[in-house]
Tab-separated table of C-alpha atoms in Angstrom:
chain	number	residue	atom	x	y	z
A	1	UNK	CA	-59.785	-8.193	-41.714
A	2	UNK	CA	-56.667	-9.263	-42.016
A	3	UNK	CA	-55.051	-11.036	-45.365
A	4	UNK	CA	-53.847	-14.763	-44.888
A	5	UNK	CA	-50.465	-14.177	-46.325
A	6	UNK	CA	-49.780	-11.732	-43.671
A	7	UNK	CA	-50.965	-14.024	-40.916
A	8	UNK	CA	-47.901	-16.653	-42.401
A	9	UNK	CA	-45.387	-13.735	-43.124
A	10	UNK	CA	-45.429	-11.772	-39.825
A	11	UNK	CA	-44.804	-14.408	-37.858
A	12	UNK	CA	-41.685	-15.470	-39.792
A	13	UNK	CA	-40.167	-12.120	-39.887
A	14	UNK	CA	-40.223	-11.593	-36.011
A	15	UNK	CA	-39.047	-14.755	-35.490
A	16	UNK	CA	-35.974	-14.163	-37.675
A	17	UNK	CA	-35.359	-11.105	-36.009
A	18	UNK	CA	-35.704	-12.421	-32.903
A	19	UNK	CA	-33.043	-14.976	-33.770
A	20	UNK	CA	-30.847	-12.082	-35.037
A	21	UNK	CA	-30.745	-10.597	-31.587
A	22	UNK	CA	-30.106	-13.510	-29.881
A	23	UNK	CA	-27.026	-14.444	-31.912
A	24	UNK	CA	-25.515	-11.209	-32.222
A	25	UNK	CA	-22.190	-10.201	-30.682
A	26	UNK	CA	-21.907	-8.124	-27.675
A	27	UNK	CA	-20.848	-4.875	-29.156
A	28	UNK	CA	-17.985	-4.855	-26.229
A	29	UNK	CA	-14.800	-5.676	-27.736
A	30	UNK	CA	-12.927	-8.140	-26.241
A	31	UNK	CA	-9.267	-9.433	-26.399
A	32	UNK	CA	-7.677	-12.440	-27.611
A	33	UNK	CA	-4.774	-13.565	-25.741
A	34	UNK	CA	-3.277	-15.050	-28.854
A	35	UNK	CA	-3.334	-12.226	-30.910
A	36	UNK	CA	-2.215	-10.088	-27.758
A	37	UNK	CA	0.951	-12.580	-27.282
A	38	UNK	CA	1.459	-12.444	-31.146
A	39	UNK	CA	1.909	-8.741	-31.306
A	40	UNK	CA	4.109	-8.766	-28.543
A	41	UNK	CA	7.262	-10.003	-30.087
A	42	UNK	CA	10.300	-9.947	-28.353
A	43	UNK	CA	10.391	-6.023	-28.295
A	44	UNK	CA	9.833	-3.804	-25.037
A	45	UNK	CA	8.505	-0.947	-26.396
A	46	UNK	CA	4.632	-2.083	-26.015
A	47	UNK	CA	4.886	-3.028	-22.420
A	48	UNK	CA	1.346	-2.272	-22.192
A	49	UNK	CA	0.236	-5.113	-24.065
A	50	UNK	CA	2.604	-7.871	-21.877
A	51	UNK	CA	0.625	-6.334	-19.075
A	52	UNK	CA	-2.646	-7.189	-20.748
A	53	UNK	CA	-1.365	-10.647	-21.911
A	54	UNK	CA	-0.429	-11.416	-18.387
A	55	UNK	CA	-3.504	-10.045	-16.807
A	56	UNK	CA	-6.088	-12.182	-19.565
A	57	UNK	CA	-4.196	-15.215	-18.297
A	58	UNK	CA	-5.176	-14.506	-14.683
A	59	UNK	CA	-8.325	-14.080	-15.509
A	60	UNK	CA	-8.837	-10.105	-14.102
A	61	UNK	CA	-10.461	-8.608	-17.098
A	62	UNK	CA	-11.793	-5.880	-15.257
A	63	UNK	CA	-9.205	-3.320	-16.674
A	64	UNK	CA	-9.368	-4.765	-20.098
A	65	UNK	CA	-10.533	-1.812	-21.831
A	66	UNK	CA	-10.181	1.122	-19.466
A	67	UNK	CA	-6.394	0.443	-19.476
A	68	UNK	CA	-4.274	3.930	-20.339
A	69	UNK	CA	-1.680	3.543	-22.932
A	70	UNK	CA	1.707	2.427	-21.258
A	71	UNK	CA	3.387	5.423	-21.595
A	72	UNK	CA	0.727	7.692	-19.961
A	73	UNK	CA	1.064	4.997	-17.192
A	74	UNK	CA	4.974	4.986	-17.121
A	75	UNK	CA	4.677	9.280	-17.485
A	76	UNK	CA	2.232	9.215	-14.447
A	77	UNK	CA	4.667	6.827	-12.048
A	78	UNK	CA	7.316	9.273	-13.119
A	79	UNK	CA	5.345	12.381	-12.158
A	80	UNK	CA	5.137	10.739	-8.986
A	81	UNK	CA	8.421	10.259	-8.520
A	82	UNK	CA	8.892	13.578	-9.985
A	83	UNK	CA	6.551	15.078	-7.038
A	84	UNK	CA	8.348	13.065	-4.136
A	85	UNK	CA	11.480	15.103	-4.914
A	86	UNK	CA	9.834	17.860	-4.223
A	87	UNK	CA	8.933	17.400	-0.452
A	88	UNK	CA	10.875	18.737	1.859
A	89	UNK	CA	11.811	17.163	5.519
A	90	UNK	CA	8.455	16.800	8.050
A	91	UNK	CA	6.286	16.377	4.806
A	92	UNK	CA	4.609	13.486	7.147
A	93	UNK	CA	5.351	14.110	10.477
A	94	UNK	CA	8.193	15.478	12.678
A	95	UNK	CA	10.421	12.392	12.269
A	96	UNK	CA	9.819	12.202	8.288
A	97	UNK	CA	12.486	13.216	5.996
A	98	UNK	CA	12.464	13.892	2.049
A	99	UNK	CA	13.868	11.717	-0.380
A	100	UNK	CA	17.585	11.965	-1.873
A	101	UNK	CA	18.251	12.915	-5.891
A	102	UNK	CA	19.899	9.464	-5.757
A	103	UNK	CA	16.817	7.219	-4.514
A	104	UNK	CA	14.682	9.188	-6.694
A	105	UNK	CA	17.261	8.301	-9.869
A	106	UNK	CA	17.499	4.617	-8.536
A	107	UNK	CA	13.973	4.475	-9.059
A	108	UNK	CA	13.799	6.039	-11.987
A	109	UNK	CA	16.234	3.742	-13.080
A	110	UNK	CA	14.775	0.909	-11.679
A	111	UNK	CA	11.450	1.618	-13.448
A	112	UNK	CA	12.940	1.710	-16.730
A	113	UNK	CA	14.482	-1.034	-16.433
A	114	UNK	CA	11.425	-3.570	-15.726
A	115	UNK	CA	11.684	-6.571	-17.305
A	116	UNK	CA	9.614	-7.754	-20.208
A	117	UNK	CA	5.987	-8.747	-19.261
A	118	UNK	CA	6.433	-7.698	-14.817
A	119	UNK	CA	3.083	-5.311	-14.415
A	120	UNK	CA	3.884	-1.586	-13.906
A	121	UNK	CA	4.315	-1.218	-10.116
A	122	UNK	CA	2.765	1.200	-7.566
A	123	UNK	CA	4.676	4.161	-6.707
A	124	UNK	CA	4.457	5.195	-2.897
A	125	UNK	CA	7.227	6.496	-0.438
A	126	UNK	CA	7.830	6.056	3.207
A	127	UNK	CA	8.364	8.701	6.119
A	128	UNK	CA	12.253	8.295	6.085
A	129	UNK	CA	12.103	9.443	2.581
A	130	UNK	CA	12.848	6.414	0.532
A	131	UNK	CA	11.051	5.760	-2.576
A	132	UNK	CA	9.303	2.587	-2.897
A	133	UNK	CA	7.632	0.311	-5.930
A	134	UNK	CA	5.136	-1.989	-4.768
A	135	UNK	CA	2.732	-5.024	-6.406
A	136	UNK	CA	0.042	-6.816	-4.909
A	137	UNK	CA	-1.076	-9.283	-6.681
A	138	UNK	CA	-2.593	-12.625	-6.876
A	139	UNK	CA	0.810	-14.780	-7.416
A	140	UNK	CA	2.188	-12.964	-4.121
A	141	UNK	CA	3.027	-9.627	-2.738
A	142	UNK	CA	6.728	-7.573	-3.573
A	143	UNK	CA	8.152	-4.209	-2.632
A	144	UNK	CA	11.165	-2.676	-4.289
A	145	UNK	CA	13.033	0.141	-1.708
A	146	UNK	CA	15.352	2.811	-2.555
A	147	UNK	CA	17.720	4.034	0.191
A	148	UNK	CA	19.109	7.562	0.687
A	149	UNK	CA	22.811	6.446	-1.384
A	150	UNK	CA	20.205	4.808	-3.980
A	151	UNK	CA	21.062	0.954	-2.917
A	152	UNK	CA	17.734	-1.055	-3.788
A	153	UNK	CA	16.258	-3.592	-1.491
A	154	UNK	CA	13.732	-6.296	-2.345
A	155	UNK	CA	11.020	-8.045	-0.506
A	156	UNK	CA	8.901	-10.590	-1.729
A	157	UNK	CA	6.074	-12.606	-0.087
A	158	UNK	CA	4.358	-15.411	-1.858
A	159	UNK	CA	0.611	-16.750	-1.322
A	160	UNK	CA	1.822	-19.161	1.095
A	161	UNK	CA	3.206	-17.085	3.194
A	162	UNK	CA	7.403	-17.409	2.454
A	163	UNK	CA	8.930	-13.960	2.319
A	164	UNK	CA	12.369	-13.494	0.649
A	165	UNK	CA	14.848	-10.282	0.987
A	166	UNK	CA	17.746	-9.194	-0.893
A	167	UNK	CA	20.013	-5.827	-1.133
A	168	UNK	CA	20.724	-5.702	-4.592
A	169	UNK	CA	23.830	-3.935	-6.161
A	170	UNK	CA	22.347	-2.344	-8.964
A	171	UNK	CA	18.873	-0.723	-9.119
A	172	UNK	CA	17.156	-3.271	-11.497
A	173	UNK	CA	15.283	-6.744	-11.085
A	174	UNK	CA	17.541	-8.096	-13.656
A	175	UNK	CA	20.470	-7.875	-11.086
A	176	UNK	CA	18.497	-9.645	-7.811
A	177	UNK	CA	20.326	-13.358	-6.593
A	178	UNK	CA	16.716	-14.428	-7.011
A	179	UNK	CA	15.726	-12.605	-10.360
A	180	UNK	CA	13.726	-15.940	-11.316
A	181	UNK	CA	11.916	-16.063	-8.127
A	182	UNK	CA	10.722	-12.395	-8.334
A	183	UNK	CA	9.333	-13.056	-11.926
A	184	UNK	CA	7.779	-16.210	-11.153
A	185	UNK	CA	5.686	-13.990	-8.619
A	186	UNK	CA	5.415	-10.684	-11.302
A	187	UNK	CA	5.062	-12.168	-14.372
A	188	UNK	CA	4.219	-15.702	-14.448
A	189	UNK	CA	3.289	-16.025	-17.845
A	190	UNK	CA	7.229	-14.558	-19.184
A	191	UNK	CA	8.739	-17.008	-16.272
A	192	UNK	CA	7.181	-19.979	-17.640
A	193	UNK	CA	8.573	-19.194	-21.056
A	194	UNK	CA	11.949	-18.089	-20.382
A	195	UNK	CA	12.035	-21.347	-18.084
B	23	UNK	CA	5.832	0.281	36.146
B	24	UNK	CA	6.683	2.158	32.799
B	25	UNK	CA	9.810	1.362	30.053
B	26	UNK	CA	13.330	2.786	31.238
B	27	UNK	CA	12.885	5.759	29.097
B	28	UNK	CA	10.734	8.869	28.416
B	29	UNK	CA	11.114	9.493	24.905
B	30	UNK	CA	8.242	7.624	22.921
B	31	UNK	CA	8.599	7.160	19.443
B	32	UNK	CA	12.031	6.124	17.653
B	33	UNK	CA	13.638	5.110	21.252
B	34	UNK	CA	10.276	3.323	22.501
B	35	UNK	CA	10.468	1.035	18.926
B	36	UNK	CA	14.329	0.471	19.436
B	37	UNK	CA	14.175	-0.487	23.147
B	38	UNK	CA	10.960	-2.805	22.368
B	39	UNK	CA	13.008	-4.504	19.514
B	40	UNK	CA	16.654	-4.961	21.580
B	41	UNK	CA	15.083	-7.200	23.943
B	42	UNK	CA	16.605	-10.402	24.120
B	43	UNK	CA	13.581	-12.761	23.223
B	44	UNK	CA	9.993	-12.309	21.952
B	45	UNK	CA	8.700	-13.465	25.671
B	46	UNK	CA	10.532	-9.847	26.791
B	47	UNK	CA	8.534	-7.965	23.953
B	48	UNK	CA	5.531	-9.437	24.421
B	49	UNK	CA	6.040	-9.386	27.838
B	50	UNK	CA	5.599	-5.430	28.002
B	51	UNK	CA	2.579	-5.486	26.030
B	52	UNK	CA	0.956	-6.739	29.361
B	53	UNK	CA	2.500	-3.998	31.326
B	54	UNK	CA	1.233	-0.214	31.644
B	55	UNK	CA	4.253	1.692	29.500
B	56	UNK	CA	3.094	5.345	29.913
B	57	UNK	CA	2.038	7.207	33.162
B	58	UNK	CA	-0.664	8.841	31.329
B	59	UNK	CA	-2.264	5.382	29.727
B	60	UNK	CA	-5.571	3.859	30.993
B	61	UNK	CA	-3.763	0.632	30.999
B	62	UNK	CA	-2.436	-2.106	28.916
B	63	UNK	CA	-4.313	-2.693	25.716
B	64	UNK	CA	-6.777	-5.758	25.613
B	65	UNK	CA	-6.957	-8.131	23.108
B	66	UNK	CA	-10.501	-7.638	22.218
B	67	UNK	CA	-10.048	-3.870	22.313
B	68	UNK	CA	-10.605	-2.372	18.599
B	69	UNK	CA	-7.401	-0.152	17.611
B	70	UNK	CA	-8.079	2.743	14.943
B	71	UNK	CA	-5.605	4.120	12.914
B	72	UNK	CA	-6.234	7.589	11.015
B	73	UNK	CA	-4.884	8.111	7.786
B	74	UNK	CA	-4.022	11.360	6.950
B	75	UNK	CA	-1.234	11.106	4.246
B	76	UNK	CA	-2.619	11.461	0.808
B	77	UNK	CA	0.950	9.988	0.031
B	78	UNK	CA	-0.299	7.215	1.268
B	79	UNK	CA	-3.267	6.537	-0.891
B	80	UNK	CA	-3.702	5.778	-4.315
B	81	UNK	CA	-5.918	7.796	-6.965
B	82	UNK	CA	-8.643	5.371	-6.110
B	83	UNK	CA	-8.114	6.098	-2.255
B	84	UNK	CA	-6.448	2.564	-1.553
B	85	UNK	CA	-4.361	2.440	1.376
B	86	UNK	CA	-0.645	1.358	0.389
B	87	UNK	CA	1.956	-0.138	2.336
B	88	UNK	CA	3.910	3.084	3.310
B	89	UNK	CA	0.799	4.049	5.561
B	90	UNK	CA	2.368	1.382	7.696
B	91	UNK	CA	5.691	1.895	7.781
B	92	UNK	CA	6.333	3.986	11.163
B	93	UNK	CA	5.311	0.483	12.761
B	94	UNK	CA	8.657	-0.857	11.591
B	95	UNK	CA	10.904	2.302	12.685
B	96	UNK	CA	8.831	4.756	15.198
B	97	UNK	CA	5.546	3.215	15.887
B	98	UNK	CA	2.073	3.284	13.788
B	99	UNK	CA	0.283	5.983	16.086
B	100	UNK	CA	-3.559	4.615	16.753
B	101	UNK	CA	-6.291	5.306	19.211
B	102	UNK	CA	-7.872	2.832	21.629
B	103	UNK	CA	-11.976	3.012	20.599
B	104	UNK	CA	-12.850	2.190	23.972
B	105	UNK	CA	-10.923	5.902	25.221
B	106	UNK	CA	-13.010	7.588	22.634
B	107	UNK	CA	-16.221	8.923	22.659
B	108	UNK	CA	-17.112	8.358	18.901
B	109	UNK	CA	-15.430	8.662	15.643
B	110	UNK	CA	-16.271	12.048	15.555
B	111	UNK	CA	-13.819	12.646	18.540
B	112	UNK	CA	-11.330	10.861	16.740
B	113	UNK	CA	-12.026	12.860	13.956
B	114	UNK	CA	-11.444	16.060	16.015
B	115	UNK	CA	-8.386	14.584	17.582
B	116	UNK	CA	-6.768	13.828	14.306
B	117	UNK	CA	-8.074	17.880	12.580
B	118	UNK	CA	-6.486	19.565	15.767
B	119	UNK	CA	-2.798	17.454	15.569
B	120	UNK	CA	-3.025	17.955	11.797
B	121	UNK	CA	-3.450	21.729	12.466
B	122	UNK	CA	-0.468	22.048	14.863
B	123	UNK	CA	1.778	20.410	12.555
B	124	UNK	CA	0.852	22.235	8.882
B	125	UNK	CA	2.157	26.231	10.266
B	126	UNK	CA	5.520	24.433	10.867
B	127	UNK	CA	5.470	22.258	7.463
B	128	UNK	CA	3.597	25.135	5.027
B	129	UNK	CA	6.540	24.002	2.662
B	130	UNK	CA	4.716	20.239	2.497
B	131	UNK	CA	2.230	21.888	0.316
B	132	UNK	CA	4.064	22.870	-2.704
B	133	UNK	CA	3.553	20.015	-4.765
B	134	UNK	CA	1.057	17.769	-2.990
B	135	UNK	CA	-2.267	18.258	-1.375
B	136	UNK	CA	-1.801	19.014	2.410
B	137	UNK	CA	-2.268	16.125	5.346
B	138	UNK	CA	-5.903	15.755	6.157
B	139	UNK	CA	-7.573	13.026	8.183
B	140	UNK	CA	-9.147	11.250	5.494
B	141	UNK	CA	-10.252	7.806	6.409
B	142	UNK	CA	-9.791	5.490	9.045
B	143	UNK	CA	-9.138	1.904	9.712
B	144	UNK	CA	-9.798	-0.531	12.468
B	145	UNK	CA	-8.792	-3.415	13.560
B	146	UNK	CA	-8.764	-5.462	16.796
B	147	UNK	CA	-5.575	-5.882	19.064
B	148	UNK	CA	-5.670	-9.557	18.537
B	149	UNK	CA	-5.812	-8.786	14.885
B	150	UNK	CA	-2.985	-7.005	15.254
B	151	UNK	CA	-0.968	-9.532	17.137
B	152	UNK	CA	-1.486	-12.825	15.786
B	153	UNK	CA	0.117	-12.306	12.259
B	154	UNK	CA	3.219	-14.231	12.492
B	155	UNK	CA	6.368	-14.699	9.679
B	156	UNK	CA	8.167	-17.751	8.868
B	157	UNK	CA	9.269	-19.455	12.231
B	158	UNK	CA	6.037	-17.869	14.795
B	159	UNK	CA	7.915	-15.076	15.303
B	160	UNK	CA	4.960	-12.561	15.695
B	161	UNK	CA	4.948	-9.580	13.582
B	162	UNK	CA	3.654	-6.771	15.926
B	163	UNK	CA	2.931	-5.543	19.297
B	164	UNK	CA	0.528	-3.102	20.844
B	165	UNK	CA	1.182	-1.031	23.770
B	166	UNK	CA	-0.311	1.733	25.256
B	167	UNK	CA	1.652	4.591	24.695
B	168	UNK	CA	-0.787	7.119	26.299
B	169	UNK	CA	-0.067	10.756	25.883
B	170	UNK	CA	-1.311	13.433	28.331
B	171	UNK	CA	-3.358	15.278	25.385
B	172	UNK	CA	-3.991	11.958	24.102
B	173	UNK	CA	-4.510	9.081	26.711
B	174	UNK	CA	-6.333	6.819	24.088
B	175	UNK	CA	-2.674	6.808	22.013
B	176	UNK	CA	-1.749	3.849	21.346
B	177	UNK	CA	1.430	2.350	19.428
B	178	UNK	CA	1.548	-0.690	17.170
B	179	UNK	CA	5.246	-1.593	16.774
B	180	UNK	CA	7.386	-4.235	14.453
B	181	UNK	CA	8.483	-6.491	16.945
B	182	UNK	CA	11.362	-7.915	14.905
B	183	UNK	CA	14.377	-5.310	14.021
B	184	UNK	CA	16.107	-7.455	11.094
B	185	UNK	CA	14.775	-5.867	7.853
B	186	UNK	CA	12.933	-8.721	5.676
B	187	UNK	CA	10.946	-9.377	9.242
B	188	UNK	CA	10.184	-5.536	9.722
B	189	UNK	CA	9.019	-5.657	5.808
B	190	UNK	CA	7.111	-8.617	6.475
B	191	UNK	CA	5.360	-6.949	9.076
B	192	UNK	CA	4.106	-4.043	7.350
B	193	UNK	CA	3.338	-5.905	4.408
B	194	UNK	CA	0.902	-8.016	6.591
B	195	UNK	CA	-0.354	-5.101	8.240
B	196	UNK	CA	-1.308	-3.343	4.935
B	197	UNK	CA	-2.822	-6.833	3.569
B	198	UNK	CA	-5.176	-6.557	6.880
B	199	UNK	CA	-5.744	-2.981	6.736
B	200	UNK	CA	-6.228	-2.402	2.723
B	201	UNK	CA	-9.763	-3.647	2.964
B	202	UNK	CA	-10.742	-2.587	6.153
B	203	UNK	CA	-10.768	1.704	5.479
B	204	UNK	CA	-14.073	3.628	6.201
B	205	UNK	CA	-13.827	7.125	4.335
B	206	UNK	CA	-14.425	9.930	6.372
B	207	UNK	CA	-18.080	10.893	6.036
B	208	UNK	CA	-18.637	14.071	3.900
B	209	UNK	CA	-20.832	15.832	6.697
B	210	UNK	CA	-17.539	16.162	9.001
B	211	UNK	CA	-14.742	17.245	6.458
B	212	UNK	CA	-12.848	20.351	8.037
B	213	UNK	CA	-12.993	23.401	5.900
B	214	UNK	CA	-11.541	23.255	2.643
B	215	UNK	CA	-7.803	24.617	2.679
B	216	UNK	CA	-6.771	26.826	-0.235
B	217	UNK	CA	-4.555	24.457	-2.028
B	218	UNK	CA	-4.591	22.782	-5.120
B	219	UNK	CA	-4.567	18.975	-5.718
B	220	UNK	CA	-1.462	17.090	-6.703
């Protein structure tokens, strides 16, 4: 037989720690864009974290988390860059050719020299041997080119379809005609600020 | 008839983009261009293109843009379906030119993983020719570059020469491609070559 004091307690207890469960956290941390912003400060060293500010604002959280530190990301686009030197003429076909020492440093260069808060790009490089940057994202597409003498060319498409192109003298954003126009498309978020 | 020239490649892309107008370049996508070709390429033909570059994908075996960039200099090689018997053919076709070229370009190998046909993509010809940049001034041809080994070739070519039109036109070829690549199936992978990844 069963007590009447546990008949009234029992009940209770579940029921609180039903409630318990409920209410509790999810044990997956999360973000806050404020604090992320906050820590930045006007420094470039954590690049990593402008990357994550800028992707929380555009709402694609699926690498929140799984991110690798920014220099193990900036080490692995160098590798790549690092392995491009290496190829030798026909790497990808007859007509393909291998990159210069002086693309590959523009590049280098170039990455380095991202601005504040522009997402690392994707290294890739074309049959007649120049190194390339690109970004695809959801503000618009861009490509960054480095010819054999190490000139950089630009290309930028927005969502709507309007492409722009510029040689640039020196092999950084920073030095583009339209520097404002390629970060409204990279980094939206540092645009709007700076504007 | 076939183009004033016999050289395909570099020479077929230059000659296609010197013509005066885009009427003339279109114009020759309705004409046969090689002896050995079936004939001109149909709109509603589907066009595959196998990628065998792992240059040209990422870690997570995404296409990137540079798997598109012979279109704007010496023509983005691809097969006409209909000339195939099945993707296994194509397959084959792509295992036996890879073979051919890797004695000649051992050296390819020392720091990446060698070519290998990996996945493919398909599209159809009018795919292919209606994108269109600023102005209506389309981005690509397709003509039927058929090779005597190969009468299913097939080249897709930047139709504009000017260099922020030629990067236009990859870039919308790769933003039609990127999500359109079918691995190659385990069952058919060619024998493993002795050579370690990048």
């Amino acid at each position: 037989m069963i007590d009447p004091v546990s008949l009234t307690v029992a009940p209770l207890l579940l029921a609180v720690a039903g409630l318990r469960a409920a209410t509790e956290r999810d044990p997956t941390p999360y973000i806050s864009p404020r604090v992320i912003v906050d820590n930045i400060g006007p420094i470039k060293a954590p690049m990593s974290l402008a990357k994550w500010a800028r992707v929380v604002s555009m709402t694609e959280l699926t690498v929140l988390g799984t991110e690798r530190p920014a220099t193990a990301l900036l080490d692995g686009i160098a590798e790549a860059l690092d392995g491009y030197a290496k190829l030798e003429d026909g790497w990808d076909g007859d007509d393909s050719v291998a990159p210069t020492a002086a693309a590959i440093a523009a590049a280098k260069h170039f990455l380095e020299s991202l601005p504040f808060g522009v997402p690392f790009p994707e290294p890739m490089i074309s049959p007649s041997g120049e190194p390339e940057f690109f970004w695809n994202l959801p503000t618009g597409y861009a490509d960054a080119r480095f010819s054999a003498s190490g000139a950089l060319s630009l290309f930028a498409k927005k969502p709507d379809g309007t492409t722009h192109y510029e040689e640039v003298g020196e092999p950084r954003v920073g030095a583009a005609r339209e520097k404002q126009l390629l970060l409204t498309l990279l980094a939206p978020l540092q645009a709007q600020q700076a504007a | 008839m076939t183009l004033p020239f016999g050289k395909l490649g570099l020479a077929f892309v230059q000659a296609i983009q010197s013509l005066p107008s885009q009427d003339a370049k279109v114009a020759w996508e309705a004409r046969t261009v090689s002896s050995h070709s079936p004939g001109p390429v149909m709109d509603d033909e589907i066009l595959v293109r196998c990628c065998d570059q792992p240059l040209h994908l990422n870690d997570a075996g995404e296409l990137k843009p540079t798997a598109f960039s012979d279109a704007e200099v010496a023509g983005l090689s691809v097969n006409r379906e209909a000339y195939v018997s099945s993707d296994a053919e194509l397959w084959a076709v792509a295992d036996s030119r890879i073979a051919h070229a890797q004695p000649r370009r051992a050296s390819e190998t020392k720091a990446f993983r060698p070519r290998q046909a990996m996945a493919l993509v398909k599209w159809t010809a009018a795919t292919v020719r209606q994108g269109c940049g600023p102005g209506g001034a389309r981005h690509c041809g397709v003509y039927d570059t058929g090779k005597a080994e190969d009468v299913s070739h097939a080249d897709i070519v930047a139709l504009q020469a000017d260099k922020q039109a030629a990067r236009d036109a990859r870039a919308w070829l790769y933003q039609q491609a990127k999500d359109r690549l079918v691995p190659r199936p385990p069952a058919i992978l060619p024998a493993q070559q002795d050579q370690p990844a990048r």
